[in-house]
């Protein structure tokens, strides 16, 4: 008997990527690698639908403790004719008013201080596109970056850019190249377009998909991630 062809897989053969629902424990070095300070954790516990919780600190909570979840390998790269998408469903509640630092999206070389200390935002030089929120702020920002050249859009509460709270929100970033050097990068929250960057991606390097959180004070900030999905055309 002839084996049936996987038609769905065949139709999507030009696309690579993943959707992780966090149904099993995170094992560093598999799909994900963790970057943790002060014995923080990135763990999957009992929760309907699967939730990965990123906790920056152990019992000794300090300012600028941080926790990241990044793909072990840098799988994605901005390039001509290779559109890409990143999506995360996530939630965090401020432990102290506005202190949390949070970021997620595409970024190369994710390591300690991918989110800079003291509310300074993402690293000063990287290839990527991400959402971030800083210590002292209460709304999301959208950023595209090649090396040290960044374009940043600060969202407003009026347009629905308020960060934090008890409810999960879905964040999506799309990279749509329209020439060999330029692309449109769109940022969505819960399906609503929040910002659009005309992006020159020349000299981009390979990137991880990632999520991270950093304390902005001596209160423990926790980022809960329901799923992360990232895909790109081969």
PDB file of C-alpha atoms in Angstrom:
ATOM      1  CA  UNK A   1       0.000   0.000   0.000  1.00  0.00           C
ATOM      2  CA  UNK A   2       1.381   3.411  -0.960  1.00  0.00           C
ATOM      3  CA  UNK A   3       1.915   5.727   2.006  1.00  0.00           C
ATOM      4  CA  UNK A   4      -0.205   8.875   1.830  1.00  0.00           C
ATOM      5  CA  UNK A   5       1.721  12.056   1.252  1.00  0.00           C
ATOM      6  CA  UNK A   6       1.584  14.626   4.067  1.00  0.00           C
ATOM      7  CA  UNK A   7      -0.123  17.269   1.934  1.00  0.00           C
ATOM      8  CA  UNK A   8      -0.195  19.902   4.666  1.00  0.00           C
ATOM      9  CA  UNK A   9       3.513  19.471   5.293  1.00  0.00           C
ATOM     10  CA  UNK A  10       4.219  19.561   1.570  1.00  0.00           C
ATOM     11  CA  UNK A  11       2.247  22.770   1.111  1.00  0.00           C
ATOM     12  CA  UNK A  12       4.265  24.398   3.887  1.00  0.00           C
ATOM     13  CA  UNK A  13       7.666  23.010   2.896  1.00  0.00           C
ATOM     14  CA  UNK A  14       9.051  26.475   2.136  1.00  0.00           C
ATOM     15  CA  UNK A  15       8.274  27.662   5.679  1.00  0.00           C
ATOM     16  CA  UNK A  16      10.293  26.802   8.788  1.00  0.00           C
ATOM     17  CA  UNK A  17       9.671  27.613  12.415  1.00  0.00           C
ATOM     18  CA  UNK A  18       7.745  26.488  15.467  1.00  0.00           C
ATOM     19  CA  UNK A  19       4.876  27.076  17.875  1.00  0.00           C
ATOM     20  CA  UNK A  20       5.627  26.110  21.480  1.00  0.00           C
ATOM     21  CA  UNK A  21       2.657  25.802  23.830  1.00  0.00           C
ATOM     22  CA  UNK A  22       4.930  25.004  26.797  1.00  0.00           C
ATOM     23  CA  UNK A  23       3.280  21.675  27.541  1.00  0.00           C
ATOM     24  CA  UNK A  24       6.510  20.134  28.849  1.00  0.00           C
ATOM     25  CA  UNK A  25       9.356  21.335  31.039  1.00  0.00           C
ATOM     26  CA  UNK A  26      11.991  23.586  29.477  1.00  0.00           C
ATOM     27  CA  UNK A  27      15.326  21.810  28.999  1.00  0.00           C
ATOM     28  CA  UNK A  28      18.194  24.193  28.280  1.00  0.00           C
ATOM     29  CA  UNK A  29      19.979  23.231  25.089  1.00  0.00           C
ATOM     30  CA  UNK A  30      16.903  21.745  23.400  1.00  0.00           C
ATOM     31  CA  UNK A  31      14.646  24.200  21.555  1.00  0.00           C
ATOM     32  CA  UNK A  32      15.193  26.754  24.311  1.00  0.00           C
ATOM     33  CA  UNK A  33      18.160  27.982  26.319  1.00  0.00           C
ATOM     34  CA  UNK A  34      17.716  30.009  29.499  1.00  0.00           C
ATOM     35  CA  UNK A  35      19.772  33.016  30.599  1.00  0.00           C
ATOM     36  CA  UNK A  36      19.289  33.506  34.347  1.00  0.00           C
ATOM     37  CA  UNK A  37      20.827  35.594  37.118  1.00  0.00           C
ATOM     38  CA  UNK A  38      20.567  35.173  40.884  1.00  0.00           C
ATOM     39  CA  UNK A  39      19.336  31.577  40.375  1.00  0.00           C
ATOM     40  CA  UNK A  40      16.185  32.754  38.629  1.00  0.00           C
ATOM     41  CA  UNK A  41      13.977  30.251  36.819  1.00  0.00           C
ATOM     42  CA  UNK A  42      12.179  29.605  33.551  1.00  0.00           C
ATOM     43  CA  UNK A  43       9.776  26.784  34.242  1.00  0.00           C
ATOM     44  CA  UNK A  44       6.527  25.179  33.106  1.00  0.00           C
ATOM     45  CA  UNK A  45       4.061  24.351  35.874  1.00  0.00           C
ATOM     46  CA  UNK A  46       0.467  23.182  36.202  1.00  0.00           C
ATOM     47  CA  UNK A  47      -1.648  25.619  34.209  1.00  0.00           C
ATOM     48  CA  UNK A  48      -4.376  25.095  31.654  1.00  0.00           C
ATOM     49  CA  UNK A  49      -2.965  25.546  28.165  1.00  0.00           C
ATOM     50  CA  UNK A  50       0.660  25.446  29.321  1.00  0.00           C
ATOM     51  CA  UNK A  51       2.447  28.469  30.816  1.00  0.00           C
ATOM     52  CA  UNK A  52       6.164  29.201  31.027  1.00  0.00           C
ATOM     53  CA  UNK A  53       6.974  31.503  33.943  1.00  0.00           C
ATOM     54  CA  UNK A  54      10.152  33.580  33.803  1.00  0.00           C
ATOM     55  CA  UNK A  55      11.310  34.588  37.286  1.00  0.00           C
ATOM     56  CA  UNK A  56      14.441  36.786  37.532  1.00  0.00           C
ATOM     57  CA  UNK A  57      15.441  36.088  41.152  1.00  0.00           C
ATOM     58  CA  UNK A  58      15.643  33.416  43.810  1.00  0.00           C
ATOM     59  CA  UNK A  59      14.777  34.251  47.414  1.00  0.00           C
ATOM     60  CA  UNK A  60      17.197  37.176  47.366  1.00  0.00           C
ATOM     61  CA  UNK A  61      15.509  39.680  45.078  1.00  0.00           C
ATOM     62  CA  UNK A  62      17.738  42.423  43.692  1.00  0.00           C
ATOM     63  CA  UNK A  63      17.444  45.285  41.248  1.00  0.00           C
ATOM     64  CA  UNK A  64      18.418  44.263  37.686  1.00  0.00           C
ATOM     65  CA  UNK A  65      18.082  40.508  38.233  1.00  0.00           C
ATOM     66  CA  UNK A  66      16.947  39.070  34.880  1.00  0.00           C
ATOM     67  CA  UNK A  67      15.612  35.957  33.138  1.00  0.00           C
ATOM     68  CA  UNK A  68      15.451  35.161  29.427  1.00  0.00           C
ATOM     69  CA  UNK A  69      14.160  32.344  27.274  1.00  0.00           C
ATOM     70  CA  UNK A  70      15.787  32.235  23.827  1.00  0.00           C
ATOM     71  CA  UNK A  71      15.940  29.716  21.028  1.00  0.00           C
ATOM     72  CA  UNK A  72      19.156  27.769  21.481  1.00  0.00           C
ATOM     73  CA  UNK A  73      20.178  28.528  17.910  1.00  0.00           C
ATOM     74  CA  UNK A  74      19.793  31.751  15.944  1.00  0.00           C
ATOM     75  CA  UNK A  75      17.287  30.478  13.372  1.00  0.00           C
ATOM     76  CA  UNK A  76      15.966  33.665  11.780  1.00  0.00           C
ATOM     77  CA  UNK A  77      17.497  36.389   9.613  1.00  0.00           C
ATOM     78  CA  UNK A  78      16.050  39.452   7.893  1.00  0.00           C
ATOM     79  CA  UNK A  79      16.565  38.902   4.157  1.00  0.00           C
ATOM     80  CA  UNK A  80      15.043  39.610   0.753  1.00  0.00           C
ATOM     81  CA  UNK A  81      12.026  37.469  -0.207  1.00  0.00           C
ATOM     82  CA  UNK A  82      11.947  35.898   3.256  1.00  0.00           C
ATOM     83  CA  UNK A  83       9.024  37.296   5.263  1.00  0.00           C
ATOM     84  CA  UNK A  84       8.936  36.363   8.942  1.00  0.00           C
ATOM     85  CA  UNK A  85       6.522  36.457  11.848  1.00  0.00           C
ATOM     86  CA  UNK A  86       6.879  36.344  15.636  1.00  0.00           C
ATOM     87  CA  UNK A  87       3.946  35.994  18.017  1.00  0.00           C
ATOM     88  CA  UNK A  88       3.718  35.629  21.778  1.00  0.00           C
ATOM     89  CA  UNK A  89       0.789  35.509  24.186  1.00  0.00           C
ATOM     90  CA  UNK A  90       2.018  36.843  27.497  1.00  0.00           C
ATOM     91  CA  UNK A  91       1.072  38.482  30.773  1.00  0.00           C
ATOM     92  CA  UNK A  92       2.758  40.166  33.690  1.00  0.00           C
ATOM     93  CA  UNK A  93       1.496  42.172  36.656  1.00  0.00           C
ATOM     94  CA  UNK A  94       3.683  44.946  38.045  1.00  0.00           C
ATOM     95  CA  UNK A  95       5.075  43.996  41.425  1.00  0.00           C
ATOM     96  CA  UNK A  96       5.730  47.671  42.112  1.00  0.00           C
ATOM     97  CA  UNK A  97       3.791  50.271  40.098  1.00  0.00           C
ATOM     98  CA  UNK A  98       5.927  50.513  36.919  1.00  0.00           C
ATOM     99  CA  UNK A  99       9.243  48.811  37.717  1.00  0.00           C
ATOM    100  CA  UNK A 100       9.208  45.791  35.379  1.00  0.00           C
ATOM    101  CA  UNK A 101      11.418  45.595  32.295  1.00  0.00           C
ATOM    102  CA  UNK A 102       9.998  43.210  29.668  1.00  0.00           C
ATOM    103  CA  UNK A 103      10.930  42.405  26.061  1.00  0.00           C
ATOM    104  CA  UNK A 104      10.123  39.819  23.396  1.00  0.00           C
ATOM    105  CA  UNK A 105      10.572  39.324  19.663  1.00  0.00           C
ATOM    106  CA  UNK A 106      13.589  38.688  17.411  1.00  0.00           C
ATOM    107  CA  UNK A 107      17.091  39.552  18.645  1.00  0.00           C
ATOM    108  CA  UNK A 108      20.615  38.331  18.008  1.00  0.00           C
ATOM    109  CA  UNK A 109      23.119  37.451  20.736  1.00  0.00           C
ATOM    110  CA  UNK A 110      20.554  37.287  23.544  1.00  0.00           C
ATOM    111  CA  UNK A 111      22.526  37.236  26.780  1.00  0.00           C
ATOM    112  CA  UNK A 112      22.721  39.001  30.140  1.00  0.00           C
ATOM    113  CA  UNK A 113      21.820  42.665  29.662  1.00  0.00           C
ATOM    114  CA  UNK A 114      19.859  42.067  26.477  1.00  0.00           C
ATOM    115  CA  UNK A 115      17.581  44.357  28.480  1.00  0.00           C
ATOM    116  CA  UNK A 116      19.890  47.025  29.882  1.00  0.00           C
ATOM    117  CA  UNK A 117      19.989  47.973  33.563  1.00  0.00           C
ATOM    118  CA  UNK A 118      18.009  50.774  35.160  1.00  0.00           C
ATOM    119  CA  UNK A 119      15.277  51.160  32.549  1.00  0.00           C
ATOM    120  CA  UNK A 120      17.643  51.795  29.626  1.00  0.00           C
ATOM    121  CA  UNK A 121      15.716  49.519  27.247  1.00  0.00           C
ATOM    122  CA  UNK A 122      17.096  46.901  24.838  1.00  0.00           C
ATOM    123  CA  UNK A 123      20.784  46.451  24.067  1.00  0.00           C
ATOM    124  CA  UNK A 124      22.430  49.354  22.263  1.00  0.00           C
ATOM    125  CA  UNK A 125      23.438  47.223  19.272  1.00  0.00           C
ATOM    126  CA  UNK A 126      21.597  44.206  17.837  1.00  0.00           C
ATOM    127  CA  UNK A 127      19.731  42.863  14.826  1.00  0.00           C
ATOM    128  CA  UNK A 128      16.063  42.461  15.624  1.00  0.00           C
ATOM    129  CA  UNK A 129      12.508  43.640  16.025  1.00  0.00           C
ATOM    130  CA  UNK A 130      10.756  43.571  19.379  1.00  0.00           C
ATOM    131  CA  UNK A 131       8.245  44.903  21.863  1.00  0.00           C
ATOM    132  CA  UNK A 132       9.647  46.228  25.127  1.00  0.00           C
ATOM    133  CA  UNK A 133       8.605  48.013  28.291  1.00  0.00           C
ATOM    134  CA  UNK A 134      11.027  49.735  30.690  1.00  0.00           C
ATOM    135  CA  UNK A 135      11.337  50.485  34.384  1.00  0.00           C
ATOM    136  CA  UNK A 136       9.516  53.750  35.002  1.00  0.00           C
ATOM    137  CA  UNK A 137       7.204  53.343  32.004  1.00  0.00           C
ATOM    138  CA  UNK A 138       3.648  52.069  31.760  1.00  0.00           C
ATOM    139  CA  UNK A 139       3.281  51.534  28.004  1.00  0.00           C
ATOM    140  CA  UNK A 140       4.839  49.325  25.332  1.00  0.00           C
ATOM    141  CA  UNK A 141       7.476  50.395  22.838  1.00  0.00           C
ATOM    142  CA  UNK A 142       8.161  48.888  19.398  1.00  0.00           C
ATOM    143  CA  UNK A 143      11.687  48.793  18.025  1.00  0.00           C
ATOM    144  CA  UNK A 144      13.575  47.678  14.929  1.00  0.00           C
ATOM    145  CA  UNK A 145      17.353  47.537  14.961  1.00  0.00           C
ATOM    146  CA  UNK A 146      20.376  46.833  12.804  1.00  0.00           C
ATOM    147  CA  UNK A 147      23.606  47.100  14.801  1.00  0.00           C
ATOM    148  CA  UNK A 148      23.491  50.490  16.559  1.00  0.00           C
ATOM    149  CA  UNK A 149      20.750  52.012  14.398  1.00  0.00           C
ATOM    150  CA  UNK A 150      17.319  51.763  16.057  1.00  0.00           C
ATOM    151  CA  UNK A 151      13.865  53.043  15.224  1.00  0.00           C
ATOM    152  CA  UNK A 152      11.607  53.158  18.283  1.00  0.00           C
ATOM    153  CA  UNK A 153       7.904  53.928  18.579  1.00  0.00           C
ATOM    154  CA  UNK A 154       6.503  54.656  22.038  1.00  0.00           C
ATOM    155  CA  UNK A 155       2.884  53.517  22.227  1.00  0.00           C
ATOM    156  CA  UNK A 156       0.250  55.407  24.194  1.00  0.00           C
ATOM    157  CA  UNK A 157      -2.464  54.308  26.563  1.00  0.00           C
ATOM    158  CA  UNK A 158      -5.042  55.932  24.293  1.00  0.00           C
ATOM    159  CA  UNK A 159      -4.167  53.627  21.392  1.00  0.00           C
ATOM    160  CA  UNK A 160      -4.187  50.518  23.596  1.00  0.00           C
ATOM    161  CA  UNK A 161      -0.488  50.367  24.401  1.00  0.00           C
ATOM    162  CA  UNK A 162      -0.797  50.102  28.190  1.00  0.00           C
ATOM    163  CA  UNK A 163       1.551  47.437  29.554  1.00  0.00           C
ATOM    164  CA  UNK A 164       0.934  44.953  32.354  1.00  0.00           C
ATOM    165  CA  UNK A 165      -2.207  43.765  34.085  1.00  0.00           C
ATOM    166  CA  UNK A 166      -4.007  40.537  34.878  1.00  0.00           C
ATOM    167  CA  UNK A 167      -5.075  39.720  31.305  1.00  0.00           C
ATOM    168  CA  UNK A 168      -3.004  37.957  28.671  1.00  0.00           C
ATOM    169  CA  UNK A 169      -2.367  39.823  25.431  1.00  0.00           C
ATOM    170  CA  UNK A 170      -1.141  38.627  22.047  1.00  0.00           C
ATOM    171  CA  UNK A 171       1.815  40.443  20.479  1.00  0.00           C
ATOM    172  CA  UNK A 172       2.714  39.949  16.823  1.00  0.00           C
ATOM    173  CA  UNK A 173       5.613  41.249  14.724  1.00  0.00           C
ATOM    174  CA  UNK A 174       5.664  40.800  10.948  1.00  0.00           C
ATOM    175  CA  UNK A 175       8.647  41.361   8.641  1.00  0.00           C
ATOM    176  CA  UNK A 176       7.614  41.924   5.009  1.00  0.00           C
ATOM    177  CA  UNK A 177      10.535  42.710   2.676  1.00  0.00           C
ATOM    178  CA  UNK A 178       9.610  44.670  -0.455  1.00  0.00           C
ATOM    179  CA  UNK A 179      13.120  45.113  -1.891  1.00  0.00           C
ATOM    180  CA  UNK A 180      16.616  43.717  -1.451  1.00  0.00           C
ATOM    181  CA  UNK A 181      17.311  46.272   1.295  1.00  0.00           C
ATOM    182  CA  UNK A 182      13.975  47.423   2.760  1.00  0.00           C
ATOM    183  CA  UNK A 183      10.969  45.937   4.514  1.00  0.00           C
ATOM    184  CA  UNK A 184       7.808  46.920   6.318  1.00  0.00           C
ATOM    185  CA  UNK A 185       7.788  45.755   9.940  1.00  0.00           C
ATOM    186  CA  UNK A 186       4.370  45.858  11.611  1.00  0.00           C
ATOM    187  CA  UNK A 187       3.599  45.528  15.314  1.00  0.00           C
ATOM    188  CA  UNK A 188       0.193  44.285  16.540  1.00  0.00           C
ATOM    189  CA  UNK A 189      -1.381  43.891  19.985  1.00  0.00           C
ATOM    190  CA  UNK A 190      -4.467  41.672  20.087  1.00  0.00           C
ATOM    191  CA  UNK A 191      -4.761  41.985  16.315  1.00  0.00           C
ATOM    192  CA  UNK A 192      -4.653  45.788  16.258  1.00  0.00           C
ATOM    193  CA  UNK A 193      -1.848  47.492  14.316  1.00  0.00           C
ATOM    194  CA  UNK A 194       0.135  49.602  16.786  1.00  0.00           C
ATOM    195  CA  UNK A 195       3.161  50.722  14.764  1.00  0.00           C
ATOM    196  CA  UNK A 196       4.712  50.293  11.340  1.00  0.00           C
ATOM    197  CA  UNK A 197       8.402  50.817  10.528  1.00  0.00           C
ATOM    198  CA  UNK A 198       9.938  51.265   7.091  1.00  0.00           C
ATOM    199  CA  UNK A 199      13.032  49.220   7.850  1.00  0.00           C
ATOM    200  CA  UNK A 200      16.398  49.014   6.096  1.00  0.00           C
ATOM    201  CA  UNK A 201      17.705  45.571   6.999  1.00  0.00           C
ATOM    202  CA  UNK A 202      21.071  45.596   5.197  1.00  0.00           C
ATOM    203  CA  UNK A 203      23.793  43.863   7.274  1.00  0.00           C
ATOM    204  CA  UNK A 204      21.284  41.960   9.424  1.00  0.00           C
ATOM    205  CA  UNK A 205      22.624  38.919  11.245  1.00  0.00           C
ATOM    206  CA  UNK A 206      20.974  35.714  12.487  1.00  0.00           C
ATOM    207  CA  UNK A 207      18.567  36.097  15.422  1.00  0.00           C
ATOM    208  CA  UNK A 208      16.832  34.150  18.156  1.00  0.00           C
ATOM    209  CA  UNK A 209      13.190  34.295  19.098  1.00  0.00           C
ATOM    210  CA  UNK A 210      13.141  35.290  22.767  1.00  0.00           C
ATOM    211  CA  UNK A 211      11.282  36.641  25.782  1.00  0.00           C
ATOM    212  CA  UNK A 212      12.780  38.243  28.870  1.00  0.00           C
ATOM    213  CA  UNK A 213      12.070  40.096  32.105  1.00  0.00           C
ATOM    214  CA  UNK A 214      14.251  42.182  34.417  1.00  0.00           C
ATOM    215  CA  UNK A 215      13.566  43.588  37.879  1.00  0.00           C
ATOM    216  CA  UNK A 216      13.481  47.362  38.100  1.00  0.00           C
ATOM    217  CA  UNK A 217      13.810  47.356  41.880  1.00  0.00           C
ATOM    218  CA  UNK A 218      13.835  45.005  44.847  1.00  0.00           C
ATOM    219  CA  UNK A 219      10.414  43.567  43.999  1.00  0.00           C
ATOM    220  CA  UNK A 220      10.197  40.331  42.010  1.00  0.00           C
ATOM    221  CA  UNK A 221       8.754  40.764  38.513  1.00  0.00           C
ATOM    222  CA  UNK A 222       7.427  37.637  36.737  1.00  0.00           C
ATOM    223  CA  UNK A 223       6.621  37.201  33.038  1.00  0.00           C
ATOM    224  CA  UNK A 224       4.121  34.475  32.106  1.00  0.00           C
ATOM    225  CA  UNK A 225       4.239  33.158  28.536  1.00  0.00           C
ATOM    226  CA  UNK A 226       1.370  31.104  27.131  1.00  0.00           C
ATOM    227  CA  UNK A 227       3.019  30.385  23.786  1.00  0.00           C
ATOM    228  CA  UNK A 228       5.679  31.623  21.387  1.00  0.00           C
ATOM    229  CA  UNK A 229       5.487  31.104  17.634  1.00  0.00           C
ATOM    230  CA  UNK A 230       8.038  32.139  15.028  1.00  0.00           C
ATOM    231  CA  UNK A 231       8.137  31.316  11.311  1.00  0.00           C
ATOM    232  CA  UNK A 232       9.998  32.432   8.215  1.00  0.00           C
ATOM    233  CA  UNK A 233      10.072  31.601   4.533  1.00  0.00           C
ATOM    234  CA  UNK A 234      13.146  29.534   3.667  1.00  0.00           C
TER     235      UNK A 234
END
